[in-house]
Structures are given as structure tokens and as C-alpha cells.
Tab-separated table of C-alpha atoms and ligand atoms in Angstrom:
chain	number	residue	atom	x	y	z
A	723	MET	CA	135.030	152.369	131.325
A	724	SER	CA	135.091	149.396	133.668
A	725	SER	CA	135.883	150.368	137.252
A	726	ASN	CA	138.310	148.444	139.333
A	727	LYS	CA	138.331	150.482	142.558
A	728	LYS	CA	135.502	149.947	144.995
A	729	LEU	CA	133.695	152.617	147.008
A	730	PHE	CA	131.578	151.977	150.113
A	731	ILE	CA	129.431	154.865	151.402
A	732	GLN	CA	127.479	154.908	154.618
A	733	THR	CA	124.947	157.711	154.962
A	734	LEU	CA	123.570	159.057	158.227
A	735	GLY	CA	121.090	161.930	158.522
A	736	CYS	CA	118.521	163.502	156.270
A	737	GLN	CA	117.441	163.221	152.643
A	738	MET	CA	119.861	165.943	151.686
A	739	ASN	CA	122.687	163.737	152.893
A	740	ASP	CA	121.280	160.913	150.769
A	741	THR	CA	121.448	163.062	147.656
A	742	ASP	CA	124.927	164.263	148.629
A	743	SER	CA	126.071	160.637	148.928
A	744	GLN	CA	124.686	159.822	145.504
A	745	HIS	CA	126.505	162.823	144.126
A	746	ILE	CA	129.776	161.717	145.774
A	747	ALA	CA	129.380	158.256	144.256
A	748	ALA	CA	128.597	159.663	140.792
A	749	GLU	CA	131.589	162.035	140.836
A	750	LEU	CA	133.987	159.341	141.983
A	751	GLU	CA	132.674	156.961	139.373
A	752	LYS	CA	132.974	159.535	136.593
A	753	HIS	CA	136.355	161.013	137.457
A	754	LYS	CA	138.148	158.520	139.669
A	755	ASP	CA	137.175	155.114	138.354
A	756	TYR	CA	135.301	153.936	141.454
A	757	SER	CA	132.243	151.705	141.459
A	758	GLN	CA	130.040	151.262	144.508
A	759	THR	CA	130.006	148.161	146.684
A	760	ASP	CA	127.788	147.342	149.636
A	761	LYS	CA	130.565	145.347	151.310
A	762	MET	CA	132.804	147.577	153.397
A	763	GLU	CA	135.492	144.863	153.568
A	764	ASP	CA	135.890	144.929	149.752
A	765	ALA	CA	136.211	148.709	149.474
A	766	ASP	CA	139.321	150.673	148.477
A	767	LEU	CA	137.635	153.825	149.723
A	768	ILE	CA	135.207	154.047	152.645
A	769	ILE	CA	133.192	157.230	153.090
A	770	ILE	CA	130.870	158.034	155.943
A	771	ASN	CA	128.500	160.915	155.255
A	772	THR	CA	127.643	162.229	158.690
A	773	CYS	CA	124.852	164.018	160.552
A	774	SER	CA	125.227	166.399	163.498
A	775	VAL	CA	121.648	167.255	164.266
A	776	ARG	CA	121.649	165.377	167.564
A	777	GLU	CA	124.530	164.076	169.681
A	778	LYS	CA	123.770	160.403	168.996
A	779	PRO	CA	124.764	160.349	165.306
A	780	VAL	CA	128.019	162.122	166.189
A	781	GLN	CA	128.916	159.381	168.676
A	782	LYS	CA	127.963	156.879	166.014
A	783	LEU	CA	130.513	158.395	163.630
A	784	PHE	CA	133.469	157.613	165.882
A	785	SER	CA	132.312	154.122	166.754
A	786	GLU	CA	131.655	153.351	163.061
A	787	ILE	CA	134.970	154.622	161.701
A	788	GLY	CA	136.794	152.728	164.475
A	789	GLN	CA	135.108	149.554	163.211
A	790	PHE	CA	135.836	150.421	159.571
A	791	ASN	CA	139.492	150.935	160.393
A	792	LYS	CA	139.725	147.526	162.079
A	793	LYS	CA	137.939	145.601	159.342
A	794	LYS	CA	138.934	147.460	156.168
A	795	LYS	CA	141.055	145.935	153.449
A	796	ASP	CA	144.781	146.733	153.625
A	797	GLY	CA	145.513	150.150	152.149
A	798	ALA	CA	141.853	151.216	151.970
A	799	LYS	CA	141.224	154.927	152.594
A	800	ILE	CA	138.619	156.428	154.933
A	801	GLY	CA	136.907	159.775	154.309
A	802	VAL	CA	134.455	161.664	156.532
A	803	CYS	CA	131.914	163.929	154.801
A	804	GLY	CA	128.743	165.801	155.759
A	805	CYS	CA	127.547	167.902	158.681
A	806	THR	CA	129.807	166.518	161.419
A	807	ALA	CA	132.736	166.992	159.060
A	808	SER	CA	131.670	170.664	158.784
A	809	HIS	CA	131.657	171.336	162.461
A	810	LEU	CA	134.492	169.127	163.736
A	811	GLY	CA	136.805	169.564	160.725
A	812	ARG	CA	140.433	168.702	161.415
A	813	ASP	CA	139.558	167.518	164.945
A	814	ILE	CA	138.222	164.351	163.312
A	815	ILE	CA	141.721	163.525	162.013
A	816	LYS	CA	143.232	164.477	165.376
A	817	ARG	CA	140.914	162.080	167.148
A	818	ALA	CA	141.079	159.356	164.470
A	819	PRO	CA	144.429	159.767	162.633
A	820	TYR	CA	143.615	156.963	160.203
A	821	VAL	CA	141.002	159.216	158.539
A	822	ASP	CA	142.408	160.328	155.150
A	823	PHE	CA	140.223	163.364	154.380
A	824	VAL	CA	137.340	165.448	155.689
A	825	VAL	CA	134.778	167.181	153.427
A	826	GLY	CA	132.023	169.362	154.918
A	827	ALA	CA	128.371	169.342	153.848
A	828	ARG	CA	128.836	172.554	151.850
A	829	ASN	CA	131.887	171.277	149.986
A	830	ILE	CA	130.588	168.025	148.575
A	831	SER	CA	131.222	169.140	145.000
A	832	LYS	CA	134.989	169.173	145.773
A	833	ILE	CA	135.088	165.444	146.443
A	834	LYS	CA	137.055	164.424	143.351
A	835	ASP	CA	139.814	166.951	144.138
A	836	VAL	CA	140.410	165.869	147.732
A	837	VAL	CA	139.991	162.125	147.558
A	838	ASP	CA	143.670	161.506	146.762
A	839	VAL	CA	145.109	164.207	149.024
A	840	LYS	CA	145.938	162.627	152.368
A	841	GLY	CA	145.042	164.867	155.311
A	842	SER	CA	142.937	167.322	153.287
A	843	VAL	CA	140.147	169.143	155.085
A	844	GLU	CA	137.576	171.132	153.046
A	845	ILE	CA	134.941	172.664	155.278
A	846	SER	CA	134.523	176.304	154.229
A	847	ILE	CA	131.031	177.422	155.119
A	848	ASP	CA	130.678	180.067	152.390
A	849	HIS	CA	131.492	177.826	149.437
A	850	ASP	CA	128.807	178.435	146.811
A	851	GLU	CA	127.501	175.142	145.490
A	852	SER	CA	124.251	176.598	144.190
A	853	THR	CA	125.270	176.566	140.530
A	854	TYR	CA	127.136	173.307	140.693
A	855	GLU	CA	125.561	170.547	138.663
A	856	PHE	CA	124.800	167.764	141.112
A	857	ALA	CA	124.357	164.223	139.865
A	858	THR	CA	120.756	163.118	139.456
A	859	ALA	CA	119.821	161.347	142.672
A	860	LYS	CA	117.292	158.550	142.780
A	861	THR	CA	115.535	156.835	145.648
A	862	ASN	CA	114.350	154.244	143.164
A	863	LYS	CA	113.764	154.123	139.437
A	864	TYR	CA	110.599	156.197	139.680
A	865	ARG	CA	111.467	158.783	142.320
A	866	ALA	CA	114.201	161.395	141.991
A	867	SER	CA	115.401	163.984	144.502
A	868	VAL	CA	116.495	167.427	143.381
A	869	ASN	CA	118.064	170.081	145.616
A	870	ILE	CA	116.477	173.526	145.262
A	871	SER	CA	118.608	175.443	147.734
A	872	ILE	CA	121.677	175.012	149.871
A	873	GLY	CA	122.118	176.134	153.493
A	874	CYS	CA	119.621	177.721	155.859
A	875	ASP	CA	119.111	181.357	156.922
A	876	LYS	CA	116.981	180.559	159.956
A	877	LYS	CA	118.506	180.587	163.374
A	878	CYS	CA	116.302	178.124	165.256
A	879	THR	CA	118.030	178.190	168.633
A	880	TYR	CA	118.347	174.401	168.982
A	881	CYS	CA	119.661	173.719	165.491
A	882	ILE	CA	123.205	173.131	164.277
A	883	VAL	CA	122.315	172.974	160.560
A	884	PRO	CA	122.926	176.687	159.706
A	885	SER	CA	126.488	176.291	160.971
A	886	THR	CA	127.103	173.044	159.083
A	887	ARG	CA	125.483	174.053	155.779
A	888	GLY	CA	125.970	177.827	155.814
A	889	GLU	CA	123.751	180.602	154.487
A	890	GLU	CA	120.836	179.900	152.216
A	891	ILE	CA	121.310	180.294	148.463
A	892	SER	CA	118.676	179.207	145.945
A	893	ILE	CA	119.569	177.131	142.939
A	894	PRO	CA	118.554	178.847	139.662
A	895	ILE	CA	115.056	177.815	138.575
A	896	GLU	CA	116.199	176.660	135.103
A	897	MET	CA	118.805	174.335	136.632
A	898	ILE	CA	116.129	172.737	138.804
A	899	VAL	CA	113.669	172.340	135.929
A	900	ASP	CA	116.444	170.919	133.774
A	901	GLN	CA	117.339	168.373	136.419
A	902	VAL	CA	113.709	167.378	136.885
A	903	GLN	CA	113.427	166.948	133.109
A	904	LYS	CA	116.562	164.772	133.044
A	905	SER	CA	115.182	162.597	135.845
A	906	VAL	CA	111.897	162.169	133.988
A	907	ASP	CA	113.806	161.256	130.815
A	908	LEU	CA	115.480	158.533	132.885
A	909	GLY	CA	112.134	157.124	134.004
A	910	ALA	CA	111.182	159.116	137.132
A	911	VAL	CA	107.512	159.976	137.561
A	912	GLU	CA	107.888	161.591	140.950
A	913	VAL	CA	110.264	164.260	142.179
A	914	MET	CA	111.180	165.294	145.704
A	915	LEU	CA	112.351	168.915	145.903
A	916	LEU	CA	114.827	169.299	148.757
A	917	GLY	CA	115.963	172.181	150.921
A	918	GLN	CA	116.200	173.009	154.616
A	919	ASN	CA	113.487	175.606	154.160
A	920	VAL	CA	111.951	175.069	150.730
A	921	ASN	CA	109.243	177.685	150.869
A	922	SER	CA	111.696	180.524	151.387
A	923	TYR	CA	113.005	179.596	147.922
A	924	GLY	CA	114.042	182.462	145.673
A	925	ARG	CA	115.168	185.078	148.157
A	926	ARG	CA	118.834	184.974	147.159
A	927	PHE	CA	120.604	183.649	144.060
A	928	SER	CA	124.361	183.748	143.745
A	929	ASP	CA	124.199	185.461	140.333
A	930	GLY	CA	122.260	188.382	141.797
A	931	ARG	CA	119.175	187.779	139.630
A	932	GLU	CA	115.716	188.972	140.605
A	933	LYS	CA	113.974	187.271	143.531
A	934	SER	CA	111.511	184.471	142.935
A	935	THR	CA	109.179	182.352	145.092
A	936	PHE	CA	108.553	178.703	145.908
A	937	THR	CA	105.060	179.000	144.448
A	938	LYS	CA	106.584	180.107	141.121
A	939	LEU	CA	109.051	177.213	141.260
A	940	LEU	CA	106.232	174.723	141.852
A	941	GLN	CA	104.377	176.122	138.846
A	942	GLU	CA	107.446	175.790	136.620
A	943	VAL	CA	108.346	172.282	137.794
A	944	SER	CA	104.796	171.076	137.287
A	945	LYS	CA	105.026	172.011	133.584
A	946	VAL	CA	107.525	169.177	133.012
A	947	GLU	CA	105.704	166.660	130.866
A	948	GLY	CA	105.730	163.102	132.127
A	949	LEU	CA	106.213	164.236	135.718
A	950	GLU	CA	103.201	163.000	137.679
A	951	ARG	CA	103.916	163.827	141.302
A	952	ILE	CA	105.779	166.585	143.112
A	953	ARG	CA	106.803	166.328	146.741
A	954	PHE	CA	109.019	168.641	148.785
A	955	THR	CA	110.665	168.861	152.168
A	956	SER	CA	110.985	170.770	154.449
A	957	PRO	CA	108.616	173.687	154.226
A	958	HIS	CA	108.566	176.142	157.148
A	959	PRO	CA	105.145	176.806	158.710
A	960	LEU	CA	105.962	180.530	158.955
A	961	HIS	CA	106.203	180.831	155.168
A	962	MET	CA	102.986	178.947	154.422
A	963	ASP	CA	101.200	182.022	153.107
A	964	ASP	CA	97.828	181.930	151.343
A	965	ASP	CA	99.493	181.985	147.929
A	966	PHE	CA	101.448	178.861	148.747
A	967	ILE	CA	98.453	177.061	150.284
A	968	GLU	CA	96.250	177.901	147.304
A	969	GLU	CA	98.878	176.651	144.837
A	970	PHE	CA	99.250	173.506	146.938
A	971	ALA	CA	95.504	172.888	146.754
A	972	ARG	CA	95.136	173.808	143.071
A	973	ASN	CA	98.150	172.112	141.494
A	974	LYS	CA	97.139	168.532	140.702
A	975	LYS	CA	100.737	167.335	140.445
A	976	ILE	CA	101.548	168.207	144.058
A	977	SER	CA	101.300	165.233	146.406
A	978	ARG	CA	98.551	165.639	148.986
A	979	CYS	CA	100.918	164.912	151.850
A	980	ILE	CA	102.715	167.816	153.469
A	981	HIS	CA	105.402	168.042	156.120
A	982	MET	CA	104.646	170.783	158.679
A	983	PRO	CA	107.415	170.765	161.272
A	984	LEU	CA	105.673	171.935	164.454
A	985	GLN	CA	108.654	171.550	166.858
A	986	SER	CA	106.500	172.717	169.786
A	987	GLY	CA	102.842	173.593	170.345
A	988	SER	CA	103.638	176.228	172.955
A	989	THR	CA	103.874	179.806	171.717
A	990	GLU	CA	106.345	180.573	174.534
A	991	ILE	CA	108.641	177.718	173.539
A	992	LEU	CA	108.286	178.541	169.827
A	993	LYS	CA	109.485	182.036	170.728
A	994	ALA	CA	112.464	180.636	172.640
A	995	MET	CA	113.188	178.411	169.624
A	996	LYS	CA	112.945	181.494	167.319
A	997	ARG	CA	110.534	179.689	165.027
A	998	GLY	CA	108.654	182.890	164.184
A	999	TYR	CA	105.088	181.525	164.469
A	1000	THR	CA	102.572	180.915	167.248
A	1001	LYS	CA	100.462	177.918	168.194
A	1002	GLU	CA	97.448	179.688	166.671
A	1003	TRP	CA	99.206	180.417	163.358
A	1004	PHE	CA	100.227	176.774	163.026
A	1005	ILE	CA	96.697	175.502	163.694
A	1006	ASN	CA	95.254	178.123	161.364
A	1007	ARG	CA	97.563	177.015	158.494
A	1008	ALA	CA	96.866	173.329	159.072
A	1009	THR	CA	93.112	173.967	159.227
A	1010	LYS	CA	93.177	176.008	156.016
A	1011	LEU	CA	95.149	173.277	154.243
A	1012	ARG	CA	92.801	170.553	155.477
A	1013	SER	CA	89.736	172.530	154.415
A	1014	LEU	CA	91.063	173.008	150.863
A	1015	VAL	CA	92.572	169.525	150.467
A	1016	PRO	CA	90.142	166.994	151.956
A	1017	ASP	CA	92.327	163.861	151.842
A	1018	LEU	CA	95.470	165.680	152.962
A	1019	ARG	CA	97.943	163.859	155.186
A	1020	ILE	CA	100.171	165.958	157.413
A	1021	THR	CA	103.502	164.823	158.846
A	1022	THR	CA	105.540	166.700	161.425
A	1023	ASP	CA	108.694	166.966	163.558
A	1024	ILE	CA	108.362	167.579	167.294
A	1025	ILE	CA	111.058	168.282	169.868
A	1026	VAL	CA	110.137	167.606	173.495
A	1027	ALA	CA	111.973	168.944	176.555
A	1028	PHE	CA	113.422	172.053	174.952
A	1029	PRO	CA	114.997	174.138	177.779
A	1030	GLY	CA	112.276	175.788	179.852
A	1031	GLU	CA	109.474	173.500	178.573
A	1032	THR	CA	106.953	173.262	181.423
A	1033	GLN	CA	104.214	170.650	181.746
A	1034	GLU	CA	101.822	173.304	180.458
A	1035	ASP	CA	103.982	173.959	177.380
A	1036	TYR	CA	104.141	170.234	176.715
A	1037	GLU	CA	100.357	170.007	177.013
A	1038	ASP	CA	100.110	172.713	174.348
A	1039	THR	CA	102.068	170.383	172.061
A	1040	LEU	CA	99.665	167.530	172.860
A	1041	ASP	CA	96.782	169.895	172.195
A	1042	VAL	CA	98.092	170.706	168.697
A	1043	VAL	CA	98.646	166.983	168.072
A	1044	ASN	CA	95.035	166.347	169.077
A	1045	GLN	CA	93.691	169.157	166.923
A	1046	VAL	CA	95.791	168.692	163.767
A	1047	LYS	CA	95.813	164.883	163.957
A	1048	PHE	CA	99.176	164.391	162.283
A	1049	ASP	CA	99.504	161.296	160.124
A	1050	GLN	CA	103.146	160.774	160.982
A	1051	ILE	CA	105.283	162.305	163.721
A	1052	PHE	CA	109.088	162.313	163.892
A	1053	ASN	CA	109.651	162.808	167.633
A	1054	PHE	CA	112.894	163.944	169.174
A	1055	LYS	CA	114.104	164.658	172.662
A	1056	TYR	CA	116.016	167.942	172.746
A	1057	SER	CA	119.737	167.389	172.302
A	1058	PRO	CA	122.090	170.305	173.144
A	1059	ARG	CA	124.256	171.151	170.128
A	1060	PRO	CA	127.552	173.050	169.977
A	1061	GLY	CA	127.403	176.668	168.877
A	1062	THR	CA	123.604	176.970	169.171
A	1063	GLU	CA	121.824	179.659	171.175
A	1064	ALA	CA	119.894	177.148	173.252
A	1065	LEU	CA	123.178	176.118	174.881
A	1066	ASN	CA	122.962	179.375	176.851
A	1067	MET	CA	119.705	178.122	178.389
A	1068	LYS	CA	121.495	175.348	180.286
A	1069	GLU	CA	120.005	176.268	183.664
A	1070	LYS	CA	116.533	175.728	182.181
A	1071	GLU	CA	117.273	172.243	180.785
A	1072	VAL	CA	114.524	169.711	181.471
A	1073	PRO	CA	115.627	166.612	183.461
A	1074	ASP	CA	116.258	163.666	181.167
A	1075	GLU	CA	113.681	161.375	182.778
A	1076	ILE	CA	110.958	163.989	182.257
A	1077	GLY	CA	112.028	164.356	178.610
A	1078	SER	CA	111.904	160.581	178.100
A	1079	LYS	CA	108.458	160.368	179.696
A	1080	ARG	CA	107.138	163.181	177.486
A	1081	LEU	CA	108.508	161.446	174.419
A	1082	ILE	CA	106.870	158.119	175.343
A	1083	ASP	CA	103.516	159.758	176.096
A	1084	LEU	CA	103.587	161.627	172.787
A	1085	ILE	CA	104.350	158.428	170.872
A	1086	GLU	CA	101.440	156.692	172.679
A	1087	LEU	CA	99.028	159.494	171.846
A	1088	HIS	CA	99.999	159.312	168.201
A	1089	LYS	CA	99.655	155.513	168.129
A	1090	ARG	CA	96.084	155.866	169.371
A	1091	HIS	CA	95.358	158.347	166.577
A	1092	LEU	CA	96.779	155.965	163.955
A	1093	GLU	CA	94.758	153.083	165.381
A	1094	ALA	CA	91.624	155.180	164.916
A	1095	VAL	CA	92.384	156.521	161.450
A	1096	MET	CA	94.069	153.672	159.554
A	1097	PRO	CA	91.076	151.239	159.621
A	1098	SER	CA	88.968	153.969	158.000
A	1099	TYR	CA	90.808	153.293	154.712
A	1100	VAL	CA	89.617	149.683	154.621
A	1101	GLY	CA	86.961	149.319	151.902
A	1102	GLN	CA	88.192	152.383	149.985
A	1103	THR	CA	89.734	152.130	146.509
A	1104	LEU	CA	92.981	154.079	146.309
A	1105	ASN	CA	95.179	154.999	143.362
A	1106	VAL	CA	98.715	153.721	143.940
A	1107	LEU	CA	102.015	154.276	142.137
A	1108	VAL	CA	103.746	150.897	142.307
A	1109	GLU	CA	107.455	151.287	142.870
A	1110	SER	CA	109.007	148.118	144.273
A	1111	LEU	CA	108.767	144.371	144.284
A	1112	LYS	CA	109.137	142.661	147.682
A	1113	PRO	CA	110.959	139.338	148.199
A	1114	ASN	CA	107.605	137.718	149.114
A	1115	GLY	CA	106.226	138.553	145.645
A	1116	GLU	CA	104.085	141.474	146.771
A	1117	VAL	CA	104.461	144.881	145.204
A	1118	CYS	CA	104.547	148.080	147.192
A	1119	GLY	CA	103.677	151.628	146.301
A	1120	PHE	CA	102.345	154.928	147.574
A	1121	THR	CA	99.084	156.787	147.118
A	1122	ASP	CA	99.100	160.423	146.162
A	1123	ASN	CA	98.802	161.363	149.837
A	1124	TYR	CA	101.670	159.046	150.598
A	1125	LEU	CA	100.059	156.075	152.239
A	1126	GLN	CA	102.080	152.912	151.796
A	1127	VAL	CA	100.072	150.145	150.109
A	1128	PHE	CA	100.977	146.484	149.524
A	1129	THR	CA	99.254	144.238	147.010
A	1130	SER	CA	99.994	141.065	145.088
A	1131	GLY	CA	101.481	141.657	141.643
A	1132	SER	CA	104.567	141.360	139.509
A	1133	ASP	CA	107.356	143.521	138.167
A	1134	SER	CA	105.200	144.405	135.145
A	1135	LEU	CA	103.367	146.815	137.489
A	1136	LEU	CA	106.463	148.774	138.445
A	1137	GLY	CA	106.163	152.462	137.601
A	1138	LYS	CA	102.417	152.136	136.900
A	1139	PHE	CA	99.405	153.639	138.670
A	1140	VAL	CA	96.856	151.009	139.772
A	1141	ASN	CA	93.613	151.107	141.763
A	1142	VAL	CA	93.752	149.050	144.926
A	1143	LYS	CA	90.739	148.131	147.062
A	1144	ILE	CA	91.984	148.161	150.650
A	1145	THR	CA	91.249	145.035	152.659
A	1146	SER	CA	93.394	145.437	155.803
A	1147	ASN	CA	95.671	147.837	157.629
A	1148	THR	CA	98.482	148.135	160.128
A	1149	ARG	CA	99.336	151.335	161.985
A	1150	THR	CA	101.573	152.482	159.134
A	1151	SER	CA	100.498	150.707	155.943
A	1152	LEU	CA	97.591	149.234	153.989
A	1153	LYS	CA	97.026	146.056	152.027
A	1154	GLY	CA	94.546	145.355	149.255
A	1155	GLU	CA	93.612	143.899	145.896
A	1156	ILE	CA	93.964	145.457	142.481
A	1157	VAL	CA	90.650	146.400	140.875
A	1158	GLU	CA	89.882	147.925	137.453
B	1040	SAH	N1	115.120	172.224	158.061
B	1040	SAH	C1	114.272	171.280	158.634
B	1040	SAH	C2	114.848	170.497	159.756
B	1040	SAH	C3	116.125	169.817	159.629
B	1040	SAH	S1	116.638	169.024	161.080
B	1040	SAH	C4	113.078	171.986	159.221
B	1040	SAH	O1	113.185	173.126	159.657
B	1040	SAH	O2	112.056	171.342	159.289
B	1040	SAH	C5	115.342	167.781	161.266
B	1040	SAH	C6	114.646	167.829	162.582
B	1040	SAH	O3	115.539	167.504	163.626
B	1040	SAH	C7	114.086	169.186	162.997
B	1040	SAH	O4	112.864	169.447	162.401
B	1040	SAH	C8	113.968	169.045	164.486
B	1040	SAH	O5	112.715	168.516	164.855
B	1040	SAH	C9	115.053	168.042	164.834
B	1040	SAH	N2	116.160	168.697	165.560
B	1040	SAH	C10	116.970	169.659	165.097
B	1040	SAH	N3	117.846	170.035	166.067
B	1040	SAH	C11	117.563	169.279	167.166
B	1040	SAH	C12	118.104	169.210	168.479
B	1040	SAH	N4	119.096	169.999	168.867
B	1040	SAH	N5	117.567	168.312	169.333
B	1040	SAH	C13	116.548	167.501	168.944
B	1040	SAH	N6	116.003	167.536	167.721
B	1040	SAH	C14	116.495	168.412	166.833
B	1041	SF4	FE1	117.441	174.086	161.503
B	1041	SF4	FE2	115.469	175.812	161.684
B	1041	SF4	FE3	117.030	175.827	159.519
B	1041	SF4	FE4	115.344	173.812	159.905
B	1041	SF4	S1	114.766	175.963	159.570
B	1041	SF4	S2	117.496	173.663	159.331
B	1041	SF4	S3	115.328	173.590	162.128
B	1041	SF4	S4	117.647	176.341	161.620
B	1042	F3S	FE1	120.788	166.700	157.529
B	1042	F3S	FE2	121.839	165.939	159.805
B	1042	F3S	FE3	123.037	167.764	158.381
B	1042	F3S	S1	119.713	166.260	159.418
B	1042	F3S	S2	121.385	168.823	157.352
B	1042	F3S	S3	122.687	165.639	157.802
B	1042	F3S	S4	122.886	167.744	160.573
């Protein structure tokens, strides 16, 4: 069926929002005759899939939709989806009356039913999407993303996500395996398993079946023939038990790059954040992983200036950074969020200039680490999955431990594994020549 209506989607936020956007696009294409455009001015329907995790993206929502409304084609509709839709709901239409509908992050599967209903707001937080068949989402031809759970049962005191995505429900194992298989049939060699807390997988299914575990899921997914690489995000350091770590080390299909969101290196602050682990536990888990997986790369998320964070607490964070030597850090300055417990700690909030200074110093420390470690790859031969062709004729791909590598080549290499001898580096990527 040829589509004549055009859809423009802008996605803010995390990888889960990316997959949600792809699902929205697939549903509207299948049931409502829309095809996607990357030109907002051409669109008959404009959707912004929002993030609420910090205040900045929320402000961005209102400035963006204001612009969309000014520049959109006559008669084009505007819809707001995602996490900010969940927590602001009808207030979005009150503040921006030109918005046609609002669909929360836990109601994405309802998109085709609301798109033509002016003024509709679907934000129920207990909607069960765990057995809904989401469209196969792809980052590129070779990498697919598959949701393994919805929602989050943690109550980290700074975090708005549990109130925008609701309680955690695991997606049945056979649905996940089936979706991985479908992605592989369509050419994917790598899969990214997605959830807010992937390694608590299996504690609750909506059909009341017996509990399962993330380790079991990894074992089942890795049986899919033709699948070469499994990645997942985000695991919670608290649930990194020995079983999980041993499976991670043993299972050859699992990428040797793991995300370990530290948040803070201070046991006191971790307690105030309700993260459930201590500085020592985190270091112990990272050390065990590094000892079993020699070329492991570890990425992390860190929040500085959480209420009550003293200089000493901050130095504990730097100490963990120095000991674990993260390969990538996503740094954030604490941002107070509506409805979270940390809002009650207002009197302990850290002055903004101290927060900014801590952020800058942390970024500097990490830069120095990267400057020391990245040149050590020069001279090594690394196995790379080539996944894109750059406008300058180079191809780009990732190693199994997720280092980005550029080399000269052509589109005949796409989707193939090649050995690359590294000749130079930047702080975040490597360059080299293909060898046999
Ligand atoms: N479920 C994931 C995190 C999702 S939110 C996990 O637990 O790892 C992504 C990151 O945003 C978090 O890891 C945290 O570092 C950051 N974040 C969440 N709430 C924040 C807030 N109020 N202020 C600043 N950063 C925040
Ligand atoms: Fe937020 Fe914590 Fe859940 Fe992650 S685990 S989504 S940080 S509440
Ligand atoms: Fe993701 Fe942002 Fe929601 S990080 S879960 S889109 S608040």
C-alpha cells in the first residue's frame, strides 16, 4: 500500500524511547497509512517522544512544539508521547492547546487508536504492555533492539522513571526469543536487550507464570542461530550476582562491554539514593568482572551534587572512577524531579556552582584516563563488525568490547567481521587498516 500521509517523529531520551518511536512509526504505517519523513514542514502528523529524566528535556519539549506549531504545514496534527506525556498528561494540552493528543510511555501500543481523536490523553500507569507485540526496532541493518521488560520497581530517590513507566513487568521469554529470531531473519547480527533494570528480569510476568532470571534469558537468547552479539542495558549493580557474572564471562555471544551505573561512589549517598549497594560492593563486582573478562570495557552513569553530597562523598566517587577506570562515563548534575523522594531533601541541595565544578572536574579526570588508555590499542589487531559507510568513504564498526573503529573500505564490508590493525586513536575512537 503506498502511503500518502507523512509522519515526522522527534525522539528525546533513552534507547527505550528510540524503540518506542520505531514502534509508533510501524503502527501508524501499518494501520493508518503514514510513511516517515525527516522534514517536519512536510508532515501531516508531528510526534515528539519526550523524556523527563532531567528538567532540561522537559523545557525542550515546550520550546520544540512551539516551533513545530509555527512552522508546520496547514492542518498538520501534533502529538506528545513518552515520559513527559506520562507525568504532565492533560496539562500539556492546557499549556499548548494546539497539541492534538498525549500518549504516555506506558501506553505506546495505543497509538493507532488515539491518533485521530482530538484531545485524547492516554497515560494510565498500570496499562500492561508486556504481552503486546512491539515492532522490530533497528538501530541499523545489523543491530536490533528488543524490550525485555516494561517499567521499573526500584525507587531510586532522584528518579522519575518509575512514575512515568509504572511497575516492572517482564516480557515472556518466548516472545523475546521470537523477536530476536525475527530480527536475525531480517539481517541483524547483534541484539540490544532493553529494560530499566534488565538483570531483575523474570520476577513478575503478567500471566502469573513461574519466575525466571536474566541469566536464563541470556542463555535462551544466545541459542538463536545467526545471532553473533548480545548487548543489554541497563543492568543494576545490586543484581550482579555471581551467577550473572559467570554467565557474562562464559557466554561467548555476550559483548565484552558492560554498563554499570554507579550514580555515586559514596556509600552514604548511595543509601540516600536508595540504590541498595555500597561503594565496596560496586568495586568488588567490577573487579570480579575485570578479572574474569580481561578485555572488558565498563561504562557508567554518575550523578554529581545529589542533595547532601559533601566534598568527601564526591571524592569517594572520584576514588571509584580511579579504581574502576571506566571506559565511558555519562555524567549528570542532579536535577530535582517532581514526585521523587529527593525533593524532600531540598534543604540539603548542593549549590549549583559547586555541582558544575564537580561535573567539570569529573569530566577532566575521565579525559585523562582516556588519554592514557586509548593509545594502548595502537598496534593491536582487533576484530570489528562493520556496520556503516561514512560519506568520506571510510567504514565504521565496533569491536566486541564496543570500541568504535574506522577503516577504509566499501559497502561490501557491511555486516561482516574484519580484522583491523590499529594505527591511530582519538579519545573515543580508533583508526586502522584491514589485515587478513
Ligand atoms: N534504569 C537506568 C537509568 C535510567 S535514567 C539505570 O538504573 O541505570 C538514566 C540516567 O539518568 C540514570 O542512570 C542517572 O544517572 C540519570 N538520572 C536519573 N535521574 C536523574 C536526576 N534526577 N538528575 C540527574 N540525573 C538523573
Ligand atoms: Fe530510575 Fe533507579 Fe529505576 Fe534506573 S533503577 S529507572 S535510576 S528508579
Ligand atoms: Fe528514558 Fe527519559 Fe523516560 S531516560 S525512561 S525517556 S524519562
